């Protein structure tokens, strides 16, 4: 499967400009099976001043149908109860799946306006099963545990600041090794209020090796991941068979 990572410098609350940025990147690269955008890619990481980004979801649905591909990324979406969800959409030409961020970033006030999701979401697309996760979830390994080998790759979309880049890099490798899966991370770049983002979007192999690294500038890059190579690695080193077989979520 060909994966395209789209590393954006999201412009604060400018949904139309951010949509155009994303579309420009898609048009300038080779066709992929799955395009992935960062956390809250259409608005920036808005919390107290959250803005519903349903317009960006409609664009994702259009791109998936026109290009016969899947496209994924998180958006702030208003709910009927007045709260927002930090909602990770995985959109295909025929349907949409979503995951609401479980671990809300209290330091940034996300818990004040947003409502946490309570369930994990695993999406089947092509030959792969993808576990959807958002940014801060990365710090909580129990939530992503692959004890029953029920997924093949984790996708993390993020607004992870440059000041904590070492933690991001270290934890992504740990999640790949401990869960014997591909780990895909798409982080944003640029500046937002007092924070700087250095990107570092990447794909990590089940062995913990970097297969792709986008550096710190806005750009798009693609690479292939292989279900055959993953299954061969798991058969050669069946570590997950020795894990406690229970499901926490």
PDB file of C-alpha atoms in Angstrom:
ATOM      1  CA  UNK A   1       0.000   0.000   0.000  1.00  0.00           C
ATOM      2  CA  UNK A   2       1.321   3.429  -0.936  1.00  0.00           C
ATOM      3  CA  UNK A   3       1.056   5.939   1.913  1.00  0.00           C
ATOM      4  CA  UNK A   4       1.405   9.714   1.465  1.00  0.00           C
ATOM      5  CA  UNK A   5       2.196  11.890   4.491  1.00  0.00           C
ATOM      6  CA  UNK A   6       1.127  15.542   4.162  1.00  0.00           C
ATOM      7  CA  UNK A   7       3.075  17.745   6.576  1.00  0.00           C
ATOM      8  CA  UNK A   8       1.307  21.127   6.758  1.00  0.00           C
ATOM      9  CA  UNK A   9       1.965  24.508   8.336  1.00  0.00           C
ATOM     10  CA  UNK A  10      -1.682  24.975   9.339  1.00  0.00           C
ATOM     11  CA  UNK A  11      -2.830  28.599   9.264  1.00  0.00           C
ATOM     12  CA  UNK A  12      -4.751  29.498  12.419  1.00  0.00           C
ATOM     13  CA  UNK A  13      -8.535  29.105  11.900  1.00  0.00           C
ATOM     14  CA  UNK A  14      -8.229  29.585   8.125  1.00  0.00           C
ATOM     15  CA  UNK A  15     -10.034  26.480   6.938  1.00  0.00           C
ATOM     16  CA  UNK A  16     -10.227  27.398   3.254  1.00  0.00           C
ATOM     17  CA  UNK A  17      -6.508  28.208   2.993  1.00  0.00           C
ATOM     18  CA  UNK A  18      -5.556  24.980   4.771  1.00  0.00           C
ATOM     19  CA  UNK A  19      -7.797  22.967   2.452  1.00  0.00           C
ATOM     20  CA  UNK A  20      -6.101  24.585  -0.541  1.00  0.00           C
ATOM     21  CA  UNK A  21      -2.655  23.804   0.898  1.00  0.00           C
ATOM     22  CA  UNK A  22      -3.591  20.151   1.312  1.00  0.00           C
ATOM     23  CA  UNK A  23      -5.088  19.912  -2.176  1.00  0.00           C
ATOM     24  CA  UNK A  24      -2.000  21.502  -3.726  1.00  0.00           C
ATOM     25  CA  UNK A  25       0.226  18.903  -2.081  1.00  0.00           C
ATOM     26  CA  UNK A  26      -1.971  16.048  -3.299  1.00  0.00           C
ATOM     27  CA  UNK A  27      -1.878  17.377  -6.858  1.00  0.00           C
ATOM     28  CA  UNK A  28       1.920  17.658  -6.937  1.00  0.00           C
ATOM     29  CA  UNK A  29       2.790  14.084  -5.967  1.00  0.00           C
ATOM     30  CA  UNK A  30       2.298  10.590  -7.320  1.00  0.00           C
ATOM     31  CA  UNK A  31      -1.056   8.982  -6.584  1.00  0.00           C
ATOM     32  CA  UNK A  32      -1.256   7.186  -3.254  1.00  0.00           C
ATOM     33  CA  UNK A  33      -3.720   4.729  -1.738  1.00  0.00           C
ATOM     34  CA  UNK A  34      -3.910   6.666   1.535  1.00  0.00           C
ATOM     35  CA  UNK A  35      -3.191  10.342   2.272  1.00  0.00           C
ATOM     36  CA  UNK A  36      -2.726  11.395   5.909  1.00  0.00           C
ATOM     37  CA  UNK A  37      -2.951  14.919   7.348  1.00  0.00           C
ATOM     38  CA  UNK A  38      -2.011  16.170  10.862  1.00  0.00           C
ATOM     39  CA  UNK A  39      -4.154  16.715  13.955  1.00  0.00           C
ATOM     40  CA  UNK A  40      -6.646  19.593  13.547  1.00  0.00           C
ATOM     41  CA  UNK A  41      -5.024  20.250  10.186  1.00  0.00           C
ATOM     42  CA  UNK A  42      -7.723  22.641   8.964  1.00  0.00           C
ATOM     43  CA  UNK A  43      -7.734  25.001  11.981  1.00  0.00           C
ATOM     44  CA  UNK A  44      -4.583  24.598  14.036  1.00  0.00           C
ATOM     45  CA  UNK A  45      -4.787  23.291  17.606  1.00  0.00           C
ATOM     46  CA  UNK A  46      -7.771  25.339  18.777  1.00  0.00           C
ATOM     47  CA  UNK A  47      -9.260  24.629  22.206  1.00  0.00           C
ATOM     48  CA  UNK A  48     -11.040  27.500  24.016  1.00  0.00           C
ATOM     49  CA  UNK A  49     -11.651  29.121  20.618  1.00  0.00           C
ATOM     50  CA  UNK A  50     -12.560  25.905  18.813  1.00  0.00           C
ATOM     51  CA  UNK A  51     -14.159  26.233  15.389  1.00  0.00           C
ATOM     52  CA  UNK A  52     -16.196  23.518  13.706  1.00  0.00           C
ATOM     53  CA  UNK A  53     -14.388  22.250  10.618  1.00  0.00           C
ATOM     54  CA  UNK A  54     -17.118  20.237   8.888  1.00  0.00           C
ATOM     55  CA  UNK A  55     -16.234  22.075   5.672  1.00  0.00           C
ATOM     56  CA  UNK A  56     -12.883  20.281   5.665  1.00  0.00           C
ATOM     57  CA  UNK A  57     -14.625  16.926   6.134  1.00  0.00           C
ATOM     58  CA  UNK A  58     -16.722  17.584   3.019  1.00  0.00           C
ATOM     59  CA  UNK A  59     -13.497  18.284   1.112  1.00  0.00           C
ATOM     60  CA  UNK A  60     -11.995  14.997   2.370  1.00  0.00           C
ATOM     61  CA  UNK A  61     -15.064  13.134   1.139  1.00  0.00           C
ATOM     62  CA  UNK A  62     -14.774  14.762  -2.281  1.00  0.00           C
ATOM     63  CA  UNK A  63     -11.071  13.964  -2.630  1.00  0.00           C
ATOM     64  CA  UNK A  64     -11.629  10.312  -1.657  1.00  0.00           C
ATOM     65  CA  UNK A  65     -14.354   9.888  -4.285  1.00  0.00           C
ATOM     66  CA  UNK A  66     -12.597  11.768  -7.068  1.00  0.00           C
ATOM     67  CA  UNK A  67      -9.187  10.149  -6.533  1.00  0.00           C
ATOM     68  CA  UNK A  68     -10.450   6.696  -5.501  1.00  0.00           C
ATOM     69  CA  UNK A  69      -8.278   6.767  -2.401  1.00  0.00           C
ATOM     70  CA  UNK A  70      -8.550   7.098   1.366  1.00  0.00           C
ATOM     71  CA  UNK A  71      -7.722  10.298   3.231  1.00  0.00           C
ATOM     72  CA  UNK A  72      -7.319  10.727   6.981  1.00  0.00           C
ATOM     73  CA  UNK A  73      -6.747  13.468   9.550  1.00  0.00           C
ATOM     74  CA  UNK A  74      -8.372  15.027  12.618  1.00  0.00           C
ATOM     75  CA  UNK A  75     -10.760  17.981  12.832  1.00  0.00           C
ATOM     76  CA  UNK A  76     -12.600  19.852  15.600  1.00  0.00           C
ATOM     77  CA  UNK A  77     -16.268  18.923  15.209  1.00  0.00           C
ATOM     78  CA  UNK A  78     -19.096  20.419  17.276  1.00  0.00           C
ATOM     79  CA  UNK A  79     -21.478  17.997  18.997  1.00  0.00           C
ATOM     80  CA  UNK A  80     -25.150  18.363  19.880  1.00  0.00           C
ATOM     81  CA  UNK A  81     -24.345  18.747  23.593  1.00  0.00           C
ATOM     82  CA  UNK A  82     -22.347  21.919  22.970  1.00  0.00           C
ATOM     83  CA  UNK A  83     -18.966  20.220  23.376  1.00  0.00           C
ATOM     84  CA  UNK A  84     -16.437  19.558  20.620  1.00  0.00           C
ATOM     85  CA  UNK A  85     -14.765  16.318  19.578  1.00  0.00           C
ATOM     86  CA  UNK A  86     -11.199  16.134  18.305  1.00  0.00           C
ATOM     87  CA  UNK A  87     -12.314  13.671  15.649  1.00  0.00           C
ATOM     88  CA  UNK A  88      -9.949  11.608  13.505  1.00  0.00           C
ATOM     89  CA  UNK A  89     -11.696  10.809  10.224  1.00  0.00           C
ATOM     90  CA  UNK A  90     -10.662   7.996   7.912  1.00  0.00           C
ATOM     91  CA  UNK A  91     -12.543   8.606   4.662  1.00  0.00           C
ATOM     92  CA  UNK A  92     -12.746   6.184   1.723  1.00  0.00           C
ATOM     93  CA  UNK A  93     -14.668   6.522  -1.556  1.00  0.00           C
ATOM     94  CA  UNK A  94     -17.605   4.631  -0.053  1.00  0.00           C
ATOM     95  CA  UNK A  95     -17.675   5.396   3.689  1.00  0.00           C
ATOM     96  CA  UNK A  96     -16.216   7.316   6.619  1.00  0.00           C
ATOM     97  CA  UNK A  97     -14.983   6.020   9.971  1.00  0.00           C
ATOM     98  CA  UNK A  98     -13.889   8.110  12.921  1.00  0.00           C
ATOM     99  CA  UNK A  99     -12.180   8.030  16.302  1.00  0.00           C
ATOM    100  CA  UNK A 100     -12.669  10.691  19.000  1.00  0.00           C
ATOM    101  CA  UNK A 101      -9.476  11.507  20.909  1.00  0.00           C
ATOM    102  CA  UNK A 102      -9.472   9.659  24.231  1.00  0.00           C
ATOM    103  CA  UNK A 103      -6.601  11.379  26.066  1.00  0.00           C
ATOM    104  CA  UNK A 104      -7.362  15.089  26.079  1.00  0.00           C
ATOM    105  CA  UNK A 105      -4.419  17.455  26.545  1.00  0.00           C
ATOM    106  CA  UNK A 106      -5.359  19.196  29.800  1.00  0.00           C
ATOM    107  CA  UNK A 107      -2.234  21.404  29.818  1.00  0.00           C
ATOM    108  CA  UNK A 108      -3.559  23.026  26.631  1.00  0.00           C
ATOM    109  CA  UNK A 109      -7.146  23.288  27.891  1.00  0.00           C
ATOM    110  CA  UNK A 110      -8.486  20.636  25.539  1.00  0.00           C
ATOM    111  CA  UNK A 111     -10.522  19.049  28.342  1.00  0.00           C
ATOM    112  CA  UNK A 112     -12.508  22.268  28.921  1.00  0.00           C
ATOM    113  CA  UNK A 113     -14.249  22.426  25.537  1.00  0.00           C
ATOM    114  CA  UNK A 114     -13.750  18.924  24.155  1.00  0.00           C
ATOM    115  CA  UNK A 115     -15.327  15.612  25.092  1.00  0.00           C
ATOM    116  CA  UNK A 116     -13.152  12.498  25.226  1.00  0.00           C
ATOM    117  CA  UNK A 117     -13.953   9.450  23.166  1.00  0.00           C
ATOM    118  CA  UNK A 118     -14.266   6.173  25.053  1.00  0.00           C
ATOM    119  CA  UNK A 119     -13.501   3.529  22.441  1.00  0.00           C
ATOM    120  CA  UNK A 120     -10.659   2.571  20.156  1.00  0.00           C
ATOM    121  CA  UNK A 121     -11.283   2.543  16.425  1.00  0.00           C
ATOM    122  CA  UNK A 122      -9.694   0.079  14.013  1.00  0.00           C
ATOM    123  CA  UNK A 123     -10.303   0.650  10.309  1.00  0.00           C
ATOM    124  CA  UNK A 124      -9.978  -2.048   7.649  1.00  0.00           C
ATOM    125  CA  UNK A 125      -8.686  -0.660   4.364  1.00  0.00           C
ATOM    126  CA  UNK A 126      -7.147  -2.788   1.648  1.00  0.00           C
ATOM    127  CA  UNK A 127      -5.094  -5.530   3.296  1.00  0.00           C
ATOM    128  CA  UNK A 128      -4.371  -3.453   6.398  1.00  0.00           C
ATOM    129  CA  UNK A 129      -6.062  -2.853   9.737  1.00  0.00           C
ATOM    130  CA  UNK A 130      -5.284   0.635  11.063  1.00  0.00           C
ATOM    131  CA  UNK A 131      -5.603   1.732  14.692  1.00  0.00           C
ATOM    132  CA  UNK A 132      -6.482   5.444  14.778  1.00  0.00           C
ATOM    133  CA  UNK A 133      -4.772   7.552  17.470  1.00  0.00           C
ATOM    134  CA  UNK A 134      -4.257  11.275  18.088  1.00  0.00           C
ATOM    135  CA  UNK A 135      -1.124  13.009  19.432  1.00  0.00           C
ATOM    136  CA  UNK A 136      -1.300  12.814  23.271  1.00  0.00           C
ATOM    137  CA  UNK A 137      -2.549   9.191  23.030  1.00  0.00           C
ATOM    138  CA  UNK A 138       1.051   8.322  22.184  1.00  0.00           C
ATOM    139  CA  UNK A 139       2.089   8.764  25.836  1.00  0.00           C
ATOM    140  CA  UNK A 140      -0.297   6.034  27.047  1.00  0.00           C
ATOM    141  CA  UNK A 141       0.839   2.632  25.732  1.00  0.00           C
ATOM    142  CA  UNK A 142      -1.901   0.552  27.366  1.00  0.00           C
ATOM    143  CA  UNK A 143      -4.477   2.260  25.151  1.00  0.00           C
ATOM    144  CA  UNK A 144      -2.686   1.129  21.985  1.00  0.00           C
ATOM    145  CA  UNK A 145      -1.706  -2.338  23.182  1.00  0.00           C
ATOM    146  CA  UNK A 146      -1.849  -4.978  20.438  1.00  0.00           C
ATOM    147  CA  UNK A 147      -2.250  -7.966  22.745  1.00  0.00           C
ATOM    148  CA  UNK A 148      -4.728  -9.730  20.464  1.00  0.00           C
ATOM    149  CA  UNK A 149      -2.898  -8.790  17.238  1.00  0.00           C
ATOM    150  CA  UNK A 150      -6.009  -6.993  16.054  1.00  0.00           C
ATOM    151  CA  UNK A 151      -4.261  -4.341  13.923  1.00  0.00           C
ATOM    152  CA  UNK A 152      -1.289  -4.000  11.573  1.00  0.00           C
ATOM    153  CA  UNK A 153      -0.461  -0.287  11.787  1.00  0.00           C
ATOM    154  CA  UNK A 154      -1.059   2.648  14.109  1.00  0.00           C
ATOM    155  CA  UNK A 155      -1.680   6.096  12.658  1.00  0.00           C
ATOM    156  CA  UNK A 156      -0.864   9.031  14.940  1.00  0.00           C
ATOM    157  CA  UNK A 157      -1.902  12.476  13.743  1.00  0.00           C
ATOM    158  CA  UNK A 158      -0.331  15.218  15.838  1.00  0.00           C
ATOM    159  CA  UNK A 159       0.301  18.816  16.813  1.00  0.00           C
ATOM    160  CA  UNK A 160       3.428  17.873  18.799  1.00  0.00           C
ATOM    161  CA  UNK A 161       5.634  20.870  19.706  1.00  0.00           C
ATOM    162  CA  UNK A 162       9.345  21.068  18.932  1.00  0.00           C
ATOM    163  CA  UNK A 163      10.233  21.405  22.628  1.00  0.00           C
ATOM    164  CA  UNK A 164       9.169  17.783  23.191  1.00  0.00           C
ATOM    165  CA  UNK A 165      10.478  16.314  19.926  1.00  0.00           C
ATOM    166  CA  UNK A 166      12.728  13.780  21.705  1.00  0.00           C
ATOM    167  CA  UNK A 167       9.696  12.265  23.410  1.00  0.00           C
ATOM    168  CA  UNK A 168       7.834  12.060  20.100  1.00  0.00           C
ATOM    169  CA  UNK A 169      10.675  10.275  18.324  1.00  0.00           C
ATOM    170  CA  UNK A 170      11.327   7.873  21.198  1.00  0.00           C
ATOM    171  CA  UNK A 171       7.702   6.913  21.817  1.00  0.00           C
ATOM    172  CA  UNK A 172       6.928   6.285  18.147  1.00  0.00           C
ATOM    173  CA  UNK A 173       9.751   3.758  17.934  1.00  0.00           C
ATOM    174  CA  UNK A 174       8.624   2.140  21.193  1.00  0.00           C
ATOM    175  CA  UNK A 175       5.022   1.739  19.964  1.00  0.00           C
ATOM    176  CA  UNK A 176       6.232   0.071  16.744  1.00  0.00           C
ATOM    177  CA  UNK A 177       8.548  -2.384  18.490  1.00  0.00           C
ATOM    178  CA  UNK A 178       6.256  -3.360  21.358  1.00  0.00           C
ATOM    179  CA  UNK A 179       3.207  -3.845  19.119  1.00  0.00           C
ATOM    180  CA  UNK A 180       5.067  -5.387  16.153  1.00  0.00           C
ATOM    181  CA  UNK A 181       3.369  -3.058  13.709  1.00  0.00           C
ATOM    182  CA  UNK A 182       4.000  -0.144  11.394  1.00  0.00           C
ATOM    183  CA  UNK A 183       3.690   3.223  13.107  1.00  0.00           C
ATOM    184  CA  UNK A 184       2.742   6.197  10.951  1.00  0.00           C
ATOM    185  CA  UNK A 185       2.930   9.713  12.378  1.00  0.00           C
ATOM    186  CA  UNK A 186       1.938  12.964  10.680  1.00  0.00           C
ATOM    187  CA  UNK A 187       2.873  16.080  12.649  1.00  0.00           C
ATOM    188  CA  UNK A 188       2.489  19.718  11.645  1.00  0.00           C
ATOM    189  CA  UNK A 189       5.131  22.412  11.129  1.00  0.00           C
ATOM    190  CA  UNK A 190       5.314  26.167  11.694  1.00  0.00           C
ATOM    191  CA  UNK A 191       4.401  28.433  14.601  1.00  0.00           C
ATOM    192  CA  UNK A 192       1.160  28.892  16.486  1.00  0.00           C
ATOM    193  CA  UNK A 193       0.872  31.456  19.299  1.00  0.00           C
ATOM    194  CA  UNK A 194       3.791  30.583  21.621  1.00  0.00           C
ATOM    195  CA  UNK A 195       4.520  27.127  20.149  1.00  0.00           C
ATOM    196  CA  UNK A 196       6.806  25.945  17.358  1.00  0.00           C
ATOM    197  CA  UNK A 197       6.296  22.704  15.469  1.00  0.00           C
ATOM    198  CA  UNK A 198       9.157  20.893  13.744  1.00  0.00           C
ATOM    199  CA  UNK A 199       7.267  18.216  11.858  1.00  0.00           C
ATOM    200  CA  UNK A 200       9.206  14.968  11.906  1.00  0.00           C
ATOM    201  CA  UNK A 201       6.378  13.064  10.250  1.00  0.00           C
ATOM    202  CA  UNK A 202       7.537   9.509   9.619  1.00  0.00           C
ATOM    203  CA  UNK A 203       6.808   5.847   9.101  1.00  0.00           C
ATOM    204  CA  UNK A 204       8.454   3.365  11.471  1.00  0.00           C
ATOM    205  CA  UNK A 205       8.858  -0.324  10.652  1.00  0.00           C
ATOM    206  CA  UNK A 206       7.906  -3.092  13.139  1.00  0.00           C
ATOM    207  CA  UNK A 207      11.624  -3.390  13.872  1.00  0.00           C
ATOM    208  CA  UNK A 208      11.833   0.277  14.848  1.00  0.00           C
ATOM    209  CA  UNK A 209      13.551   1.503  11.668  1.00  0.00           C
ATOM    210  CA  UNK A 210      12.589   4.759   9.933  1.00  0.00           C
ATOM    211  CA  UNK A 211      11.221   4.050   6.475  1.00  0.00           C
ATOM    212  CA  UNK A 212      10.316   7.687   5.801  1.00  0.00           C
ATOM    213  CA  UNK A 213      11.111  11.018   7.486  1.00  0.00           C
ATOM    214  CA  UNK A 214       9.730  14.342   6.237  1.00  0.00           C
ATOM    215  CA  UNK A 215      12.100  16.596   8.184  1.00  0.00           C
ATOM    216  CA  UNK A 216      10.865  19.947   9.472  1.00  0.00           C
ATOM    217  CA  UNK A 217       9.442  21.747   6.408  1.00  0.00           C
ATOM    218  CA  UNK A 218       5.948  21.592   4.878  1.00  0.00           C
ATOM    219  CA  UNK A 219       5.981  18.856   2.229  1.00  0.00           C
ATOM    220  CA  UNK A 220       4.494  15.583   1.061  1.00  0.00           C
ATOM    221  CA  UNK A 221       6.299  12.265   0.661  1.00  0.00           C
ATOM    222  CA  UNK A 222       5.190   8.728  -0.154  1.00  0.00           C
ATOM    223  CA  UNK A 223       6.394   5.213   0.502  1.00  0.00           C
ATOM    224  CA  UNK A 224       5.021   1.677   0.443  1.00  0.00           C
ATOM    225  CA  UNK A 225       4.254  -0.571   3.377  1.00  0.00           C
ATOM    226  CA  UNK A 226       3.871  -4.322   2.926  1.00  0.00           C
ATOM    227  CA  UNK A 227       1.481  -6.644   4.730  1.00  0.00           C
ATOM    228  CA  UNK A 228       3.545  -9.613   3.507  1.00  0.00           C
ATOM    229  CA  UNK A 229       6.721  -8.252   5.120  1.00  0.00           C
ATOM    230  CA  UNK A 230       4.838  -7.524   8.339  1.00  0.00           C
ATOM    231  CA  UNK A 231       3.351 -11.020   8.533  1.00  0.00           C
ATOM    232  CA  UNK A 232       6.733 -12.597   7.763  1.00  0.00           C
ATOM    233  CA  UNK A 233       8.359 -10.599  10.559  1.00  0.00           C
ATOM    234  CA  UNK A 234       5.637 -11.587  13.036  1.00  0.00           C
ATOM    235  CA  UNK A 235       6.005 -15.255  12.086  1.00  0.00           C
ATOM    236  CA  UNK A 236       9.775 -15.138  12.494  1.00  0.00           C
ATOM    237  CA  UNK A 237       9.549 -13.351  15.851  1.00  0.00           C
ATOM    238  CA  UNK A 238       6.162 -14.273  17.388  1.00  0.00           C
ATOM    239  CA  UNK A 239       6.581 -12.054  20.452  1.00  0.00           C
ATOM    240  CA  UNK A 240       2.908 -11.055  20.555  1.00  0.00           C
ATOM    241  CA  UNK A 241       1.918 -14.671  21.181  1.00  0.00           C
ATOM    242  CA  UNK A 242       3.512 -14.386  24.617  1.00  0.00           C
ATOM    243  CA  UNK A 243       1.553 -11.270  25.598  1.00  0.00           C
ATOM    244  CA  UNK A 244      -1.413 -11.492  27.963  1.00  0.00           C
ATOM    245  CA  UNK A 245      -4.417 -12.018  25.708  1.00  0.00           C
ATOM    246  CA  UNK A 246      -7.005  -9.539  26.909  1.00  0.00           C
ATOM    247  CA  UNK A 247      -8.617  -6.422  25.548  1.00  0.00           C
ATOM    248  CA  UNK A 248      -8.670  -3.312  27.724  1.00  0.00           C
ATOM    249  CA  UNK A 249     -10.767  -1.171  25.411  1.00  0.00           C
TER     250      UNK A 249
END
